[in-house]
Coordinates of C-alpha atoms in Angstrom, one line a residue:
Chain A
M752 CA 0.3 -0.2 0.0
N753 CA 1.5 3.4 -1.0
L754 CA 0.6 5.6 2.2
H755 CA 1.3 8.9 0.3
N756 CA -2.0 8.1 -1.8
L757 CA -4.3 8.1 1.2
T758 CA -7.0 10.4 2.1
I759 CA -7.5 12.2 5.4
R760 CA -10.2 9.8 6.1
E761 CA -8.2 6.7 5.5
I762 CA -5.5 7.8 7.3
I763 CA -7.8 8.6 10.2
E764 CA -9.1 5.0 9.7
G765 CA -5.7 3.5 9.5
Y766 CA -4.8 4.7 12.8
T767 CA -7.9 3.9 14.4
L768 CA -7.2 0.1 13.1
H769 CA -3.6 0.3 13.8
K770 CA -2.8 -0.4 10.2
F771 CA 0.2 1.7 10.2
S772 CA 1.8 4.2 12.7
S773 CA 2.2 8.2 12.3
T774 CA 5.9 7.6 11.9
E775 CA 5.2 5.2 9.2
L776 CA 3.0 7.3 7.2
F777 CA 5.5 10.4 7.5
A778 CA 8.5 8.4 6.6
E779 CA 6.5 7.1 3.5
I780 CA 5.2 10.7 2.5
L781 CA 8.5 12.3 3.2
G782 CA 10.5 9.6 0.6
H783 CA 8.0 10.1 -1.7
I784 CA 8.5 14.0 -1.7
D785 CA 12.1 13.2 -2.0
Q786 CA 11.7 11.0 -5.1
N787 CA 9.4 13.6 -6.9
E788 CA 9.8 17.2 -5.8
T789 CA 12.5 18.4 -8.3
K790 CA 10.1 17.4 -10.8
I791 CA 7.2 19.3 -9.5
N792 CA 8.7 22.6 -7.5
A793 CA 5.7 22.6 -5.4
F794 CA 7.9 23.9 -2.3
I795 CA 9.5 26.6 -1.6
T796 CA 11.0 25.7 2.2
N797 CA 10.9 22.3 3.5
R798 CA 11.1 21.3 7.0
T799 CA 13.8 18.8 7.7
T800 CA 13.2 15.5 8.8
E801 CA 14.3 15.7 12.6
E802 CA 12.1 19.1 12.7
I803 CA 9.2 17.3 11.6
F804 CA 9.5 13.9 13.4
S805 CA 10.2 16.0 16.6
D806 CA 6.3 17.1 16.3
V807 CA 5.3 13.6 14.9
T808 CA 7.3 11.4 17.3
D809 CA 4.9 11.9 20.5
N810 CA 1.8 12.5 18.0
L811 CA 0.0 8.9 17.2
I812 CA -2.9 10.7 14.8
A813 CA -0.8 13.2 13.0
I814 CA -1.5 14.3 9.3
P815 CA 0.9 16.1 6.9
I816 CA 0.0 19.4 6.1
A817 CA 1.6 22.3 4.0
H818 CA 0.6 25.8 3.3
K819 CA 0.7 28.1 0.8
D820 CA 3.7 30.6 1.7
I821 CA 1.4 33.6 2.3
Y822 CA 0.4 31.8 5.5
S823 CA 2.4 33.1 8.4
T824 CA 4.1 30.0 10.3
Q825 CA 5.6 30.7 13.3
G826 CA 9.4 29.9 13.2
I827 CA 9.2 28.9 9.4
E828 CA 10.3 31.2 6.5
T829 CA 7.4 32.9 4.5
T830 CA 8.3 34.6 1.4
A831 CA 4.9 35.3 -0.4
A832 CA 7.0 33.6 -3.1
S833 CA 8.9 37.3 -3.5
N834 CA 12.4 38.1 -3.0
I835 CA 11.0 41.1 -1.2
L836 CA 10.4 38.9 1.9
K837 CA 13.4 36.4 1.4
G838 CA 14.5 35.6 5.1
Y839 CA 11.0 36.5 6.9
I840 CA 10.6 34.4 10.2
P841 CA 7.1 34.9 11.2
P842 CA 6.7 35.3 15.0
Y843 CA 3.2 34.3 14.8
N844 CA 1.1 31.7 13.2
A845 CA -2.0 32.7 11.1
T846 CA -5.1 31.4 12.9
S847 CA -5.9 28.9 10.5
V848 CA -2.4 27.4 10.8
K849 CA -2.9 27.5 14.7
R850 CA -6.5 25.8 14.4
L851 CA -4.9 22.9 12.1
S852 CA -2.1 22.5 14.0
T853 CA -4.0 22.0 17.4
N854 CA -6.2 19.2 15.6
N855 CA -2.9 17.0 14.6
F856 CA -2.0 18.5 11.3
I857 CA 1.8 18.7 11.0
T858 CA 3.5 21.5 9.0
I859 CA 5.9 20.0 6.6
G860 CA 6.9 22.7 4.6
K861 CA 5.6 26.0 2.3
L862 CA 4.1 25.9 -0.9
N863 CA 5.2 27.6 -4.2
C864 CA 2.5 30.6 -5.5
D865 CA 2.6 33.1 -7.6
A866 CA 4.1 36.4 -5.5
F867 CA 1.8 37.7 -3.1
A868 CA -1.0 35.7 -4.8
H869 CA -1.0 37.5 -7.9
G870 CA -1.4 35.2 -11.0
A871 CA -3.2 32.5 -12.6
T872 CA -0.6 30.0 -13.5
G873 CA 1.9 30.4 -10.5
E874 CA 4.6 31.8 -12.9
N875 CA 4.8 35.0 -11.3
S876 CA 6.9 33.0 -8.3
D877 CA 10.3 34.3 -7.7
F878 CA 11.2 30.6 -7.0
G879 CA 10.4 29.1 -10.5
P880 CA 7.1 27.9 -11.6
T881 CA 5.7 24.9 -10.3
L882 CA 4.6 22.4 -12.7
N883 CA 1.4 20.2 -13.0
P884 CA 1.7 16.7 -12.0
Y885 CA -0.6 15.5 -14.6
D886 CA 1.9 16.9 -17.5
L887 CA 4.9 18.5 -16.5
T888 CA 4.9 20.9 -19.6
K889 CA 1.5 22.7 -18.3
T890 CA 0.9 24.8 -15.3
P891 CA -1.1 23.5 -12.6
G892 CA -2.7 27.0 -12.3
G893 CA -2.5 29.4 -9.6
S894 CA -2.0 31.7 -7.4
S895 CA -2.2 28.5 -5.2
S896 CA 0.0 26.6 -7.8
G897 CA 2.4 24.9 -5.2
S898 CA -1.0 23.8 -3.1
A899 CA -2.9 22.3 -6.0
A900 CA 0.5 20.4 -7.5
A901 CA 1.5 19.2 -3.7
V902 CA -2.2 17.7 -3.3
A903 CA -2.3 16.1 -7.0
A904 CA 1.2 14.5 -6.5
A905 CA 0.1 13.3 -3.6
F906 CA 3.0 15.1 -1.2
V907 CA 0.2 15.6 1.3
P908 CA -3.6 14.9 1.5
V909 CA -4.3 18.7 2.4
A910 CA -2.7 22.0 1.4
T911 CA -4.0 25.7 2.3
G912 CA -4.7 28.0 -0.3
T913 CA -6.2 31.4 -0.7
D914 CA -9.1 32.2 -3.3
T915 CA -9.2 36.0 -3.8
G916 CA -10.1 35.9 -7.4
G917 CA -9.9 32.0 -8.4
S918 CA -6.8 31.2 -6.7
I919 CA -7.9 27.9 -5.6
R920 CA -10.8 26.9 -7.7
L921 CA -8.6 27.4 -10.9
P922 CA -5.8 25.5 -9.8
A923 CA -8.2 23.0 -8.3
S924 CA -9.6 22.2 -11.8
F925 CA -6.2 22.0 -13.5
T926 CA -5.0 19.2 -11.0
N927 CA -7.9 16.8 -10.4
T928 CA -8.3 18.3 -6.8
V929 CA -11.2 19.4 -4.7
G930 CA -10.6 23.2 -3.8
I931 CA -13.3 25.4 -1.3
K932 CA -13.6 28.9 -1.7
P933 CA -15.6 29.6 1.4
T934 CA -18.0 32.4 1.9
Y935 CA -16.2 35.5 2.9
G936 CA -15.7 35.9 6.8
R937 CA -16.1 32.0 6.9
V938 CA -12.7 31.7 7.7
S939 CA -10.4 33.9 9.7
R940 CA -7.6 35.9 7.5
Y941 CA -5.7 36.6 10.3
G942 CA -1.8 35.7 9.9
V943 CA -2.5 35.4 6.0
I944 CA -0.6 38.2 4.1
A945 CA -3.4 40.5 2.3
M946 CA -3.9 40.9 -1.2
T947 CA -7.6 42.3 -1.5
S948 CA -8.7 42.7 1.9
S949 CA -12.6 42.4 0.8
T950 CA -12.4 39.3 -1.2
D951 CA -9.5 37.2 0.3
S952 CA -11.2 33.9 1.3
I953 CA -9.1 31.3 3.3
G954 CA -9.7 27.7 2.0
H955 CA -7.7 24.8 1.1
F956 CA -7.2 21.5 -1.4
T957 CA -7.9 17.8 -0.8
K958 CA -8.1 14.9 -2.9
T959 CA -11.8 14.2 -1.7
V960 CA -15.0 16.4 -0.8
W961 CA -15.4 14.5 2.5
D962 CA -11.6 15.6 3.2
N963 CA -12.5 19.2 2.1
A964 CA -15.6 19.0 4.4
Y965 CA -13.6 17.7 7.0
I966 CA -10.8 20.7 7.0
L967 CA -13.1 23.3 6.8
S968 CA -14.9 22.4 10.2
K969 CA -11.5 22.8 11.8
T970 CA -10.8 26.1 10.1
A971 CA -14.3 27.6 10.0
G972 CA -15.5 30.1 12.6
F973 CA -15.1 33.3 14.3
D974 CA -11.9 34.7 15.3
P975 CA -11.3 37.8 17.6
L976 CA -8.3 38.6 15.3
D977 CA -10.0 39.2 12.4
A978 CA -12.8 41.5 12.4
T979 CA -14.4 40.7 9.6
S980 CA -14.9 36.7 10.4
S981 CA -18.5 35.7 10.5
H982 CA -20.2 34.6 14.1
E983 CA -22.7 32.5 12.0
P984 CA -22.3 29.3 14.0
V985 CA -20.5 26.6 12.0
P986 CA -22.7 23.4 11.1
D987 CA -21.4 20.1 10.9
Y988 CA -20.2 19.7 7.5
L989 CA -19.6 15.8 7.9
L990 CA -23.1 15.0 9.4
E991 CA -25.4 14.6 6.7
I992 CA -22.7 14.8 3.8
D993 CA -24.1 11.5 2.0
K994 CA -27.4 12.9 1.9
R995 CA -29.2 12.4 -1.8
I996 CA -29.6 15.5 -3.7
N997 CA -33.3 14.5 -5.2
G998 CA -34.8 17.9 -6.3
V999 CA -32.0 20.2 -5.6
K1000 CA -32.4 23.1 -7.9
I1001 CA -29.5 23.8 -9.9
G1002 CA -29.4 26.9 -11.8
I1003 CA -26.8 27.1 -15.0
P1004 CA -26.1 30.9 -15.5
R1005 CA -26.0 31.1 -19.4
E1006 CA -23.5 34.2 -19.1
Y1007 CA -20.7 31.1 -17.7
L1008 CA -20.6 29.4 -20.7
L1009 CA -19.4 31.7 -23.5
N1010 CA -16.0 31.7 -24.9
I1011 CA -15.2 28.3 -23.1
D1012 CA -13.0 25.6 -24.5
S1013 CA -15.0 22.8 -26.3
V1014 CA -13.4 20.4 -24.1
I1015 CA -14.5 21.8 -21.0
L1016 CA -17.9 22.6 -22.2
N1017 CA -18.2 18.9 -23.1
K1018 CA -17.5 17.9 -19.5
F1019 CA -19.5 20.6 -18.3
N1020 CA -22.7 19.0 -20.0
E1021 CA -21.6 15.7 -19.1
A1022 CA -21.6 16.7 -15.4
I1023 CA -25.1 18.4 -15.7
D1024 CA -26.4 14.8 -17.1
I1025 CA -24.8 13.0 -14.1
L1026 CA -26.4 15.5 -11.6
S1027 CA -29.5 15.2 -13.4
H1028 CA -29.7 11.4 -13.2
L1029 CA -28.9 11.8 -9.4
G1030 CA -32.4 13.7 -9.0
A1031 CA -30.8 16.9 -9.1
E1032 CA -33.4 19.6 -11.4
I1033 CA -31.3 21.6 -13.9
V1034 CA -32.9 25.5 -14.7
D1035 CA -31.4 27.6 -16.6
V1036 CA -30.8 31.3 -15.2
S1037 CA -29.2 34.6 -16.3
L1038 CA -26.8 36.6 -14.5
P1039 CA -26.5 39.7 -17.0
S1040 CA -23.8 41.8 -15.0
T1041 CA -21.7 38.6 -15.1
E1042 CA -19.6 40.4 -18.3
Y1043 CA -18.5 43.5 -16.0
A1044 CA -17.2 41.5 -13.0
I1045 CA -13.8 40.9 -14.5
N1046 CA -13.1 44.4 -15.1
A1047 CA -14.7 45.3 -11.9
Y1048 CA -12.4 42.7 -10.2
Y1049 CA -9.1 44.3 -12.1
I1050 CA -9.9 47.8 -10.4
I1051 CA -10.6 46.5 -6.9
T1052 CA -8.0 44.1 -6.7
P1053 CA -5.1 46.4 -7.6
S1054 CA -6.8 49.1 -5.7
E1055 CA -6.3 47.4 -2.2
V1056 CA -3.2 45.6 -3.5
S1057 CA -1.7 48.9 -3.8
S1058 CA -2.6 49.8 0.0
N1059 CA -1.8 46.3 1.4
L1060 CA 1.7 46.1 -0.2
A1061 CA 2.5 50.1 1.3
R1062 CA 3.6 48.1 4.4
F1063 CA 6.4 46.9 2.2
D1064 CA 9.1 49.5 3.4
G1065 CA 12.2 47.2 4.4
I1066 CA 12.2 48.7 7.6
R1067 CA 10.1 46.3 10.0
Y1068 CA 10.8 43.2 7.7
G1069 CA 11.9 42.4 4.5
F1070 CA 13.8 44.4 1.7
D1071 CA 12.9 47.6 0.1
R1072 CA 10.6 48.1 -2.7
S1073 CA 12.6 47.5 -5.6
K1074 CA 12.4 43.6 -4.8
F1075 CA 8.7 43.7 -5.8
G1076 CA 8.3 41.3 -8.9
Q1077 CA 6.8 42.5 -12.0
E1078 CA 3.2 42.0 -11.5
A1079 CA 3.1 43.4 -7.9
K1080 CA 4.7 46.6 -9.7
R1081 CA 1.9 46.3 -12.3
R1082 CA -0.8 46.1 -9.7
I1083 CA 0.5 48.8 -7.3
L1084 CA 0.8 51.1 -10.2
I1085 CA -2.6 50.7 -11.6
G1086 CA -4.0 50.8 -8.0
T1087 CA -2.5 53.7 -7.2
Y1088 CA -3.4 55.3 -10.3
C1089 CA -7.3 54.3 -10.0
L1090 CA -7.1 55.6 -6.1
S1091 CA -5.5 58.7 -6.8
A1092 CA -7.4 62.2 -7.0
G1093 CA -9.6 62.9 -9.6
Y1094 CA -9.9 59.1 -10.9
Y1095 CA -11.3 57.6 -7.3
D1096 CA -15.1 58.0 -8.4
A1097 CA -14.6 57.0 -12.2
Y1098 CA -12.7 53.6 -11.3
Y1099 CA -12.8 52.4 -7.6
L1100 CA -16.4 53.6 -6.6
K1101 CA -17.7 52.8 -10.3
A1102 CA -16.5 49.2 -9.9
Q1103 CA -17.8 49.1 -6.3
K1104 CA -21.4 49.8 -7.8
V1105 CA -20.8 47.6 -10.2
R1106 CA -20.3 44.9 -7.7
T1107 CA -23.5 45.7 -5.8
L1108 CA -25.4 44.7 -9.1
I1109 CA -23.4 41.5 -9.3
I1110 CA -24.6 40.7 -5.7
N1111 CA -28.0 41.6 -6.2
E1112 CA -28.2 39.4 -9.3
F1113 CA -26.9 36.5 -7.3
K1114 CA -29.3 37.1 -4.4
N1115 CA -32.4 37.4 -6.6
T1116 CA -31.3 33.9 -8.4
F1117 CA -31.2 32.3 -5.1
K1118 CA -34.2 32.7 -4.4
N1119 CA -35.6 30.4 -6.9
I1120 CA -32.6 27.9 -7.2
D1121 CA -30.4 26.1 -4.5
V1122 CA -26.9 26.2 -6.5
L1123 CA -25.4 27.4 -9.5
L1124 CA -23.1 25.3 -11.4
A1125 CA -20.3 26.5 -13.9
P1126 CA -17.1 25.7 -15.8
V1127 CA -14.0 27.1 -13.5
S1128 CA -11.6 27.9 -16.4
P1129 CA -12.4 29.1 -19.7
I1130 CA -9.2 27.4 -21.1
M1131 CA -7.5 24.2 -20.5
P1132 CA -4.0 24.4 -18.6
P1133 CA -1.5 26.5 -20.6
N1134 CA 1.9 25.4 -21.3
I1135 CA 4.6 26.8 -18.7
G1136 CA 5.3 30.1 -20.2
E1137 CA 2.8 30.6 -22.8
L1138 CA 1.0 33.5 -21.2
T1139 CA 3.8 35.0 -19.1
N1140 CA 4.4 38.4 -21.1
D1141 CA 0.6 39.1 -21.6
P1142 CA -1.0 40.1 -18.3
L1143 CA -4.6 40.7 -19.8
K1144 CA -4.8 37.0 -21.2
L1145 CA -3.9 36.0 -17.6
Y1146 CA -6.4 38.1 -16.1
M1147 CA -9.0 36.6 -18.4
M1148 CA -8.4 33.0 -16.9
D1149 CA -10.0 34.4 -14.0
V1150 CA -13.7 35.6 -15.8
L1151 CA -15.6 32.4 -14.4
T1152 CA -14.2 32.7 -11.0
V1153 CA -14.4 36.5 -9.6
P1154 CA -17.9 37.5 -9.4
V1155 CA -18.1 34.7 -6.7
N1156 CA -15.5 36.6 -5.0
L1157 CA -16.9 40.2 -5.3
A1158 CA -20.2 38.7 -3.6
G1159 CA -18.4 36.8 -1.2
I1160 CA -20.4 33.7 -1.8
P1161 CA -18.6 30.1 -1.3
S1162 CA -18.1 27.9 -4.3
L1163 CA -16.8 24.4 -4.6
S1164 CA -14.4 23.2 -7.3
V1165 CA -14.6 19.3 -7.9
P1166 CA -13.2 17.2 -10.6
A1167 CA -15.4 16.3 -13.7
G1168 CA -13.3 14.1 -15.9
F1169 CA -10.2 14.5 -18.2
D1170 CA -9.2 15.5 -21.9
N1171 CA -6.1 13.9 -23.4
N1172 CA -4.9 13.1 -19.5
L1173 CA -5.7 16.7 -18.3
P1174 CA -8.0 17.6 -15.7
I1175 CA -11.2 19.5 -15.9
G1176 CA -13.1 20.9 -12.8
I1177 CA -16.5 22.3 -12.4
Q1178 CA -17.5 24.8 -9.4
I1179 CA -20.5 24.5 -7.4
I1180 CA -21.8 28.1 -6.4
G1181 CA -23.8 28.8 -3.3
N1182 CA -25.6 31.3 -1.1
Y1183 CA -23.8 32.9 1.8
F1184 CA -22.6 30.2 4.3
S1185 CA -24.0 27.0 2.3
E1186 CA -21.0 25.3 2.2
K1187 CA -22.7 22.1 4.0
L1188 CA -25.2 21.9 0.9
L1189 CA -22.2 22.6 -1.7
Y1190 CA -20.1 19.5 0.2
Q1191 CA -23.6 17.4 -0.4
I1192 CA -23.7 17.9 -3.9
G1193 CA -20.1 17.6 -4.6
Q1194 CA -20.0 14.6 -2.7
A1195 CA -23.0 13.0 -4.7
F1196 CA -21.2 13.8 -7.8
E1197 CA -17.7 12.3 -6.7
T1198 CA -19.3 9.0 -5.4
E1199 CA -21.1 8.6 -8.7
T1200 CA -18.0 10.0 -10.9
Q1201 CA -14.8 9.0 -8.6
Y1202 CA -12.6 11.0 -10.6
Y1203 CA -9.9 11.4 -7.9
K1204 CA -8.9 7.8 -8.2
Q1205 CA -6.9 8.9 -11.3
T1206 CA -3.7 9.8 -10.1
P1207 CA -0.6 11.1 -12.0
K1208 CA 2.1 9.0 -13.3
I1209 CA 4.4 11.5 -12.4
T1210 CA 7.6 9.0 -12.5
E1211 CA 6.6 6.8 -15.7
R1212 CA 6.0 10.1 -17.7
N1213 CA 9.8 11.1 -16.7
N1214 CA 10.9 7.6 -17.6
E1215 CA 9.3 8.0 -21.1
Chain B
M1223 CA -6.4 58.7 -21.3
K1224 CA -2.8 58.2 -20.6
I1225 CA -1.3 57.0 -17.3
D1226 CA 1.3 59.3 -16.1
I1227 CA 3.7 56.8 -15.0
E1228 CA 6.2 58.8 -13.3
Y1229 CA 3.8 60.9 -11.1
I1230 CA 2.0 57.4 -10.2
S1231 CA 5.4 55.3 -9.3
K1232 CA 5.9 58.5 -7.0
L1233 CA 2.9 58.1 -5.1
A1234 CA 3.7 54.3 -5.2
A1235 CA 6.9 54.9 -3.7
L1236 CA 8.5 52.5 -6.6
S1237 CA 11.7 53.5 -8.2
L1238 CA 11.2 52.2 -11.9
S1239 CA 14.2 51.5 -14.1
D1240 CA 13.9 52.8 -17.6
E1241 CA 13.8 49.5 -18.7
E1242 CA 10.6 48.6 -16.6
T1243 CA 8.9 52.1 -17.6
M1244 CA 9.1 51.2 -21.1
I1245 CA 7.7 47.5 -20.5
F1246 CA 4.9 48.6 -18.1
L1247 CA 3.8 51.9 -20.1
P1248 CA 1.9 50.0 -22.8
Q1249 CA 0.9 47.3 -20.4
L1250 CA -0.6 49.8 -18.0
N1251 CA -2.5 51.5 -20.8
Q1252 CA -3.8 48.5 -22.2
I1253 CA -5.2 47.2 -18.8
L1254 CA -6.8 51.0 -18.3
E1255 CA -8.9 50.4 -21.5
F1256 CA -9.7 46.9 -20.3
I1257 CA -11.1 48.1 -17.0
N1258 CA -12.9 51.3 -18.9
K1259 CA -15.2 48.7 -20.2
L1260 CA -17.2 49.5 -17.0
N1261 CA -18.4 52.8 -18.2
E1262 CA -20.7 51.0 -20.4
C1263 CA -22.4 49.6 -17.2
D1264 CA -25.3 51.5 -16.0
T1265 CA -24.6 52.3 -12.3
Q1266 CA -27.2 55.4 -11.5
D1267 CA -29.0 55.4 -8.3
I1268 CA -26.9 52.1 -7.3
D1269 CA -24.9 52.2 -3.8
P1270 CA -21.5 50.9 -3.7
T1271 CA -20.4 47.7 -1.8
F1272 CA -16.9 48.0 0.0
Q1273 CA -17.6 44.8 2.0
V1274 CA -20.4 42.3 2.1
T1275 CA -19.9 40.6 5.7
G1276 CA -23.0 43.5 6.7
K1277 CA -20.9 43.5 9.9
I1278 CA -20.7 47.4 11.3
N1279 CA -18.2 46.9 14.5
E1280 CA -16.4 44.2 16.1
F1281 CA -15.4 45.1 19.6
R1282 CA -13.9 43.1 22.4
D1283 CA -13.7 43.4 25.6
D1284 CA -11.1 46.1 27.1
I1285 CA -8.7 43.7 29.1
P1286 CA -5.0 43.1 28.6
Q1287 CA -4.2 40.3 26.4
D1288 CA -1.1 38.5 25.7
S1289 CA 1.0 40.0 22.6
L1290 CA 4.5 39.9 20.9
S1291 CA 7.5 40.2 23.2
Q1292 CA 9.6 43.2 21.8
K1293 CA 12.5 41.1 21.1
D1294 CA 9.6 38.9 18.6
A1295 CA 8.0 41.9 17.2
I1296 CA 11.5 43.6 16.0
S1297 CA 13.1 40.3 15.1
N1298 CA 12.6 40.6 11.3
A1299 CA 13.6 44.6 11.5
N1300 CA 16.8 44.9 8.9
Q1301 CA 18.6 47.3 11.9
T1302 CA 17.7 47.7 15.4
K1303 CA 19.3 49.7 18.3
D1304 CA 18.1 49.1 22.1
G1305 CA 15.3 47.4 21.2
Y1306 CA 14.1 49.9 18.8
I1307 CA 13.8 49.7 15.0
V1308 CA 16.5 51.9 13.0
T1309 CA 15.2 53.9 10.3
K1310 CA 15.6 56.7 8.0
G1311 CA 15.3 60.4 9.4
V1312 CA 11.9 61.9 8.6
F1313 CA 13.0 65.4 8.3
D1314 CA 16.9 64.8 7.3
E1315 CA 17.0 63.5 4.2
S1316 CA 20.9 63.0 4.7
T1317 CA 20.4 60.3 7.5

């Protein structure tokens, strides 16, 4: 048995039945990483075996985890994948890191991403691109590139990520993994390096829907250290996860089906048939303001980025501002322009009004349906290097994911099959705090399709 | 509408090389053109949404809580002296 291929649910079961010990599990997984990491480049920082085992030895139910490198991890270098923070050692843990570590999740390393989470392919990292375990010539998607690749490559059963405009769902769809973008405020943002404060959402990648729900049940809930985190009670996401989806009304927003790669559309239509066969009712819906979401997002995001990155002055931590990468500089410049005197009303304020339109359309739609179903990416995973010199084309990869972030509603990306061995994902979008329902639908779909069982063959591909 | 990159980079405290300016200028104008599409969208009488939680304020009880030690708080500073962070002078440009 390859222990690294186990899901969290199987690891917990294995411990309960004494099939293997935590030290056996960690030793096998670290060996698997040793053999394959140079091909994938998922990690920026790996803790040493000694450091990891000092945490594992006394913990009989330890589960490995790795965090996107914009999560503050006490005593472990945190770079945001940017040279400006190289060498930075956080003196405290992000709330989600803390909550997971008190629930027996042992950090084995920090994961690559686009610098400051700006990007859709992971190629804006100052530490080199992460490669897609399903095809090493392709990007795994971004910005949480290393997180998606690490779970797909079975380096860890769970990795944290952030979804500001699609940075969890997009890479999840490119890597056959399950990614949650929770409701804004569902999980504390404390200690996660801020990008766009009004849309940053703290989520994670897993191999299966059950595992994903399990992790959210640990990270969700009010945190006094994040004033935007919600007091809404956290339901038991696992309690009725196998509930049948008979009669669930699923809306298909027609604006999300324009200009989509035909192979993605084919898989999407297959998914609709499967859900319909499982008893869901499929309804055609329209969200006309969708076409403006991407433009509004690329005003709001650089504006808030320019403000959040103003704190990088090289005095309290990090290096001076010349060490910012190109994309961070572009966003700071656009944001500064949009917020500068004379332009605020035309850009930032205008975008926030469009945001209201988008929110109202979602709210009205959810009066008649339970969830929306849409593709995640308009294109298949691009080749490494294909889009790096074209910022606008990269921005357009977010076109189907940003409306959810502007509204602050949750969305779950689940595997929907393959084309030419490359993964394709779909997203289930719900009303505020409807994660439990998203997991039930995701679970029903996964139980029927079981795409997660098609793991990548990293080694064989490299032996070809 | 063209972006005044010299003025904006000064506001943003970014010193750009000539090469960077050459790369960024057409890209930034292209991005501006892209976001200007919003002008087509009618937002008359629509209120802006700045945050989606609906929360107004979040207070905690006014009691002392643990915080970082002084040593930890300055542990990543470039230069420290007597438990303080050394920085450039505000009024004297030569320091």
